[in-house]
Amino acid sequence: RQTGAARDFALVKQLGDRNLADVAQSGTGDNVGYVIQGGTANRATLSQTTHGEGNGAVLTQFGTGNQVALTQNGADNQALLT
């Protein structure tokens, strides 16, 4: 889901079975989110919100039954979760 400025970008790549990814981006724009999942029954949630801009996140999961959630509020936050 993307609301707000049109400069947000999200990419979700999934290999395997029963993987779930939810990406929500809102605010003034320039947010970038990548979710990469390989395996089975992994779950990822990425939220870049609250008038944020310039946020960047990469979430990667490989294996079975992994869960990750990340929320970035504000501006210029960066995260790499593996």
N, CA, C and O atoms as a GROMACS GRO file, in nm:
protein
  328
    1ARG      N    1   0.085  -0.118   0.000
    1ARG     CA    2   0.000   0.000   0.000
    1ARG      C    3   0.089   0.123   0.000
    1ARG      O    4   0.183   0.134   0.078
    2GLN      N    5   0.057   0.214  -0.086
    2GLN     CA    6   0.130   0.340  -0.091
    2GLN      C    7   0.030   0.454  -0.092
    2GLN      O    8  -0.061   0.458  -0.174
    3THR      N    9   0.050   0.549   0.000
    3THR     CA   10  -0.033   0.669   0.004
    3THR      C   11   0.060   0.788   0.020
    3THR      O   12   0.172   0.774   0.068
    4GLY      N   13   0.013   0.903  -0.018
    4GLY     CA   14   0.096   1.022  -0.008
    4GLY      C   15   0.167   1.048  -0.139
    4GLY      O   16   0.112   1.022  -0.246
    5ALA      N   17   0.288   1.099  -0.131
    5ALA     CA   18   0.364   1.134  -0.251
    5ALA      C   19   0.392   1.010  -0.336
    5ALA      O   20   0.398   0.899  -0.285
    6ALA      N   21   0.409   1.032  -0.464
    6ALA     CA   22   0.426   0.921  -0.557
    6ALA      C   23   0.571   0.876  -0.572
    6ALA      O   24   0.600   0.799  -0.663
    7ARG      N   25   0.661   0.922  -0.489
    7ARG     CA   26   0.802   0.889  -0.506
    7ARG      C   27   0.847   0.771  -0.420
    7ARG      O   28   0.967   0.746  -0.410
    8ASP      N   29   0.757   0.698  -0.358
    8ASP     CA   30   0.793   0.580  -0.280
    8ASP      C   31   0.813   0.461  -0.374
    8ASP      O   32   0.754   0.455  -0.482
    9PHE      N   33   0.900   0.366  -0.331
    9PHE     CA   34   0.927   0.248  -0.412
    9PHE      C   35   0.932   0.126  -0.322
    9PHE      O   36   0.994   0.129  -0.215
   10ALA      N   37   0.867   0.019  -0.365
   10ALA     CA   38   0.872  -0.108  -0.291
   10ALA      C   39   0.891  -0.222  -0.389
   10ALA      O   40   0.833  -0.223  -0.498
   11LEU      N   41   0.973  -0.320  -0.350
   11LEU     CA   42   0.994  -0.440  -0.430
   11LEU      C   43   0.984  -0.560  -0.336
   11LEU      O   44   1.051  -0.565  -0.233
   12VAL      N   45   0.901  -0.656  -0.373
   12VAL     CA   46   0.887  -0.780  -0.297
   12VAL      C   47   0.922  -0.896  -0.391
   12VAL      O   48   0.863  -0.910  -0.498
   13LYS      N   49   1.018  -0.978  -0.350
   13LYS     CA   50   1.055  -1.097  -0.427
   13LYS      C   51   1.041  -1.218  -0.337
   13LYS      O   52   1.100  -1.223  -0.228
   14GLN      N   53   0.964  -1.316  -0.381
   14GLN     CA   54   0.938  -1.434  -0.299
   14GLN      C   55   0.966  -1.560  -0.380
   14GLN      O   56   0.919  -1.575  -0.493
   15LEU      N   57   1.042  -1.651  -0.320
   15LEU     CA   58   1.067  -1.783  -0.376
   15LEU      C   59   1.027  -1.885  -0.270
   15LEU      O   60   1.064  -1.871  -0.154
   16GLY      N   61   0.953  -1.985  -0.309
   16GLY     CA   62   0.909  -2.084  -0.212
   16GLY      C   63   0.759  -2.085  -0.197
   16GLY      O   64   0.687  -2.041  -0.287
   17ASP      N   65   0.711  -2.134  -0.083
   17ASP     CA   66   0.568  -2.152  -0.061
   17ASP      C   67   0.521  -2.080   0.064
   17ASP      O   68   0.593  -2.073   0.164
   18ARG      N   69   0.401  -2.027   0.059
   18ARG     CA   70   0.330  -1.969   0.174
   18ARG      C   71   0.407  -1.855   0.241
   18ARG      O   72   0.397  -1.839   0.363
   19ASN      N   73   0.482  -1.778   0.166
   19ASN     CA   74   0.547  -1.660   0.220
   19ASN      C   75   0.451  -1.541   0.212
   19ASN      O   76   0.370  -1.533   0.119
   20LEU      N   77   0.459  -1.451   0.310
   20LEU     CA   78   0.368  -1.337   0.317
   20LEU      C   79   0.450  -1.211   0.341
   20LEU      O   80   0.536  -1.208   0.428
   21ALA      N   81   0.422  -1.107   0.265
   21ALA     CA   82   0.488  -0.978   0.284
   21ALA      C   83   0.384  -0.867   0.278
   21ALA      O   84   0.296  -0.868   0.192
   22ASP      N   85   0.394  -0.771   0.369
   22ASP     CA   86   0.306  -0.655   0.372
   22ASP      C   87   0.394  -0.531   0.382
   22ASP      O   88   0.469  -0.514   0.478
   23VAL      N   89   0.385  -0.444   0.282
   23VAL     CA   90   0.463  -0.320   0.280
   23VAL      C   91   0.365  -0.204   0.275
   23VAL      O   92   0.279  -0.198   0.188
   24ALA      N   93   0.378  -0.112   0.369
   24ALA     CA   94   0.296   0.009   0.372
   24ALA      C   95   0.387   0.130   0.373
   24ALA      O   96   0.476   0.141   0.457
   25GLN      N   97   0.364   0.221   0.279
   25GLN     CA   98   0.445   0.342   0.269
   25GLN      C   99   0.352   0.462   0.260
   25GLN      O  100   0.257   0.463   0.182
   26SER      N  101   0.379   0.563   0.342
   26SER     CA  102   0.302   0.687   0.334
   26SER      C  103   0.391   0.801   0.379
   26SER      O  104   0.501   0.779   0.431
   27GLY      N  105   0.345   0.920   0.359
   27GLY     CA  106   0.424   1.036   0.397
   27GLY      C  107   0.457   1.121   0.277
   27GLY      O  108   0.382   1.123   0.179
   28THR      N  109   0.569   1.190   0.283
   28THR     CA  110   0.602   1.285   0.178
   28THR      C  111   0.686   1.225   0.067
   28THR      O  112   0.715   1.294  -0.031
   29GLY      N  113   0.727   1.099   0.077
   29GLY     CA  114   0.790   1.031  -0.034
   29GLY      C  115   0.937   0.998  -0.014
   29GLY      O  116   0.994   1.020   0.092
   30ASP      N  117   0.996   0.945  -0.122
   30ASP     CA  118   1.136   0.904  -0.126
   30ASP      C  119   1.168   0.793  -0.028
   30ASP      O  120   1.282   0.783   0.019
   31ASN      N  121   1.071   0.708   0.005
   31ASN     CA  122   1.096   0.590   0.086
   31ASN      C  123   1.121   0.472  -0.008
   31ASN      O  124   1.057   0.460  -0.112
   32VAL      N  125   1.215   0.384   0.030
   32VAL     CA  126   1.249   0.267  -0.051
   32VAL      C  127   1.245   0.145   0.040
   32VAL      O  128   1.306   0.144   0.146
   33GLY      N  129   1.173   0.041  -0.003
   33GLY     CA  130   1.166  -0.082   0.075
   33GLY      C  131   1.181  -0.204  -0.014
   33GLY      O  132   1.116  -0.214  -0.119
   34TYR      N  133   1.266  -0.297   0.028
   34TYR     CA  134   1.287  -0.424  -0.040
   34TYR      C  135   1.257  -0.537   0.059
   34TYR      O  136   1.303  -0.534   0.173
   35VAL      N  137   1.180  -0.636   0.015
   35VAL     CA  138   1.156  -0.756   0.094
   35VAL      C  139   1.190  -0.875   0.006
   35VAL      O  140   1.135  -0.890  -0.103
   36ILE      N  141   1.282  -0.960   0.052
   36ILE     CA  142   1.324  -1.078  -0.023
   36ILE      C  143   1.305  -1.199   0.068
   36ILE      O  144   1.360  -1.204   0.178
   37GLN      N  145   1.229  -1.297   0.020
   37GLN     CA  146   1.200  -1.414   0.101
   37GLN      C  147   1.225  -1.540   0.019
   37GLN      O  148   1.187  -1.548  -0.098
   38GLY      N  149   1.289  -1.638   0.081
   38GLY     CA  150   1.308  -1.768   0.020
   38GLY      C  151   1.281  -1.876   0.123
   38GLY      O  152   1.329  -1.867   0.236
   39GLY      N  153   1.206  -1.976   0.084
   39GLY     CA  154   1.175  -2.083   0.178
   39GLY      C  155   1.025  -2.101   0.192
   39GLY      O  156   0.951  -2.086   0.095
   40THR      N  157   0.982  -2.132   0.314
   40THR     CA  158   0.842  -2.165   0.337
   40THR      C  159   0.790  -2.095   0.461
   40THR      O  160   0.856  -2.091   0.565
   41ALA      N  161   0.670  -2.039   0.449
   41ALA     CA  162   0.594  -1.983   0.562
   41ALA      C  163   0.669  -1.871   0.635
   41ALA      O  164   0.665  -1.864   0.758
   42ASN      N  165   0.736  -1.786   0.560
   42ASN     CA  166   0.800  -1.669   0.619
   42ASN      C  167   0.703  -1.551   0.615
   42ASN      O  168   0.616  -1.544   0.528
   43ARG      N  169   0.719  -1.458   0.710
   43ARG     CA  170   0.629  -1.342   0.717
   43ARG      C  171   0.711  -1.217   0.742
   43ARG      O  172   0.795  -1.213   0.832
   44ALA      N  173   0.686  -1.113   0.660
   44ALA     CA  174   0.757  -0.986   0.674
   44ALA      C  175   0.658  -0.871   0.668
   44ALA      O  176   0.566  -0.870   0.586
   45THR      N  177   0.677  -0.774   0.758
   45THR     CA  178   0.595  -0.654   0.759
   45THR      C  179   0.688  -0.532   0.764
   45THR      O  180   0.772  -0.521   0.853
   46LEU      N  181   0.671  -0.442   0.668
   46LEU     CA  182   0.751  -0.320   0.661
   46LEU      C  183   0.657  -0.201   0.655
   46LEU      O  184   0.567  -0.196   0.571
   47SER      N  185   0.677  -0.106   0.745
   47SER     CA  186   0.595   0.015   0.748
   47SER      C  187   0.686   0.137   0.752
   47SER      O  188   0.768   0.151   0.843
   48GLN      N  189   0.672   0.224   0.654
   48GLN     CA  190   0.747   0.349   0.647
   48GLN      C  191   0.643   0.461   0.645
   48GLN      O  192   0.580   0.486   0.542
   49THR      N  193   0.625   0.528   0.760
   49THR     CA  194   0.510   0.617   0.775
   49THR      C  195   0.541   0.745   0.852
   49THR      O  196   0.657   0.777   0.881
   50THR      N  197   0.435   0.814   0.885
   50THR     CA  198   0.434   0.934   0.967
   50THR      C  199   0.520   1.045   0.909
   50THR      O  200   0.622   1.084   0.966
   51HIS      N  201   0.477   1.094   0.794
   51HIS     CA  202   0.543   1.208   0.730
   51HIS      C  203   0.691   1.181   0.706
   51HIS      O  204   0.773   1.272   0.709
   52GLY      N  205   0.724   1.055   0.683
   52GLY     CA  206   0.864   1.020   0.662
   52GLY      C  207   0.907   1.038   0.518
   52GLY      O  208   0.825   1.031   0.426
   53GLU      N  209   1.035   1.061   0.501
   53GLU     CA  210   1.094   1.063   0.368
   53GLU      C  211   1.239   1.022   0.379
   53GLU      O  212   1.301   1.039   0.484
   54GLY      N  213   1.292   0.969   0.272
   54GLY     CA  214   1.432   0.928   0.272
   54GLY      C  215   1.461   0.805   0.355
   54GLY      O  216   1.576   0.782   0.392
   55ASN      N  217   1.359   0.725   0.385
   55ASN     CA  218   1.380   0.601   0.460
   55ASN      C  219   1.418   0.490   0.364
   55ASN      O  220   1.369   0.486   0.252
   56GLY      N  221   1.504   0.398   0.408
   56GLY     CA  222   1.543   0.284   0.327
   56GLY      C  223   1.548   0.158   0.412
   56GLY      O  224   1.597   0.161   0.525
   57ALA      N  225   1.498   0.047   0.357
   57ALA     CA  226   1.500  -0.078   0.432
   57ALA      C  227   1.514  -0.196   0.338
   57ALA      O  228   1.457  -0.198   0.229
   58VAL      N  229   1.593  -0.294   0.381
   58VAL     CA  230   1.605  -0.422   0.312
   58VAL      C  231   1.578  -0.530   0.416
   58VAL      O  232   1.649  -0.539   0.517
   59LEU      N  233   1.477  -0.613   0.392
   59LEU     CA  234   1.444  -0.725   0.480
   59LEU      C  235   1.462  -0.853   0.400
   59LEU      O  236   1.401  -0.870   0.295
   60THR      N  237   1.547  -0.944   0.448
   60THR     CA  238   1.566  -1.072   0.380
   60THR      C  239   1.541  -1.186   0.478
   60THR      O  240   1.579  -1.180   0.595
   61GLN      N  241   1.476  -1.291   0.427
   61GLN     CA  242   1.448  -1.410   0.507
   61GLN      C  243   1.470  -1.534   0.420
   61GLN      O  244   1.426  -1.540   0.306
   62PHE      N  245   1.539  -1.631   0.477
   62PHE     CA  246   1.558  -1.759   0.410
   62PHE      C  247   1.538  -1.869   0.513
   62PHE      O  248   1.587  -1.858   0.626
   63GLY      N  249   1.467  -1.972   0.475
   63GLY     CA  250   1.441  -2.081   0.568
   63GLY      C  251   1.292  -2.104   0.584
   63GLY      O  252   1.215  -2.084   0.490
   64THR      N  253   1.253  -2.146   0.704
   64THR     CA  254   1.114  -2.181   0.730
   64THR      C  255   1.064  -2.112   0.856
   64THR      O  256   1.129  -2.116   0.960
   65GLY      N  257   0.947  -2.050   0.847
   65GLY     CA  258   0.878  -1.995   0.963
   65GLY      C  259   0.941  -1.872   1.026
   65GLY      O  260   0.921  -1.846   1.144
   66ASN      N  261   1.018  -1.795   0.950
   66ASN     CA  262   1.077  -1.674   1.004
   66ASN      C  263   0.976  -1.560   1.004
   66ASN      O  264   0.886  -1.556   0.920
   67GLN      N  265   0.991  -1.468   1.099
   67GLN     CA  266   0.905  -1.350   1.107
   67GLN      C  267   0.990  -1.228   1.135
   67GLN      O  268   1.082  -1.232   1.217
   68VAL      N  269   0.959  -1.118   1.065
   68VAL     CA  270   1.028  -0.992   1.088
   68VAL      C  271   0.928  -0.878   1.068
   68VAL      O  272   0.842  -0.884   0.981
   69ALA      N  273   0.941  -0.774   1.152
   69ALA     CA  274   0.857  -0.655   1.139
   69ALA      C  275   0.944  -0.533   1.163
   69ALA      O  276   1.025  -0.530   1.257
   70LEU      N  277   0.928  -0.432   1.078
   70LEU     CA  278   1.006  -0.309   1.092
   70LEU      C  279   0.916  -0.191   1.065
   70LEU      O  280   0.841  -0.189   0.968
   71THR      N  281   0.922  -0.091   1.154
   71THR     CA  282   0.851   0.035   1.134
   71THR      C  283   0.953   0.148   1.136
   71THR      O  284   1.035   0.158   1.228
   72GLN      N  285   0.948   0.231   1.034
   72GLN     CA  286   1.034   0.349   1.027
   72GLN      C  287   0.945   0.473   1.028
   72GLN      O  288   0.864   0.492   0.937
   73ASN      N  289   0.960   0.557   1.131
   73ASN     CA  290   0.887   0.682   1.142
   73ASN      C  291   0.985   0.796   1.130
   73ASN      O  292   1.099   0.785   1.176
   74GLY      N  293   0.945   0.904   1.069
   74GLY     CA  294   1.035   1.018   1.056
   74GLY      C  295   1.112   1.011   0.926
   74GLY      O  296   1.065   0.952   0.829
   75ALA      N  297   1.229   1.071   0.923
   75ALA     CA  298   1.304   1.084   0.799
   75ALA      C  299   1.444   1.025   0.811
   75ALA      O  300   1.504   1.022   0.919
   76ASP      N  301   1.495   0.979   0.698
   76ASP     CA  302   1.634   0.936   0.682
   76ASP      C  303   1.674   0.820   0.773
   76ASP      O  304   1.788   0.814   0.819
   77ASN      N  305   1.580   0.727   0.798
   77ASN     CA  306   1.611   0.605   0.871
   77ASN      C  307   1.658   0.499   0.771
   77ASN      O  308   1.607   0.493   0.659
   78GLN      N  309   1.754   0.417   0.812
   78GLN     CA  310   1.806   0.311   0.728
   78GLN      C  311   1.810   0.182   0.808
   78GLN      O  312   1.843   0.183   0.927
   79ALA      N  313   1.776   0.068   0.743
   79ALA     CA  314   1.780  -0.060   0.814
   79ALA      C  315   1.811  -0.173   0.717
   79ALA      O  316   1.767  -0.171   0.602
   80LEU      N  317   1.887  -0.270   0.765
   80LEU     CA  318   1.914  -0.395   0.693
   80LEU      C  319   1.889  -0.507   0.792
   80LEU      O  320   1.962  -0.522   0.890
   81LEU      N  321   1.785  -0.586   0.767
   81LEU     CA  322   1.748  -0.698   0.854
   81LEU      C  323   1.759  -0.827   0.775
   81LEU      O  324   1.696  -0.843   0.670
   82THR      N  325   1.841  -0.922   0.826
   82THR     CA  326   1.856  -1.050   0.758
   82THR      C  327   1.831  -1.164   0.854
   82THR      O  328   1.839  -1.280   0.815
   0.00000   0.00000   0.00000
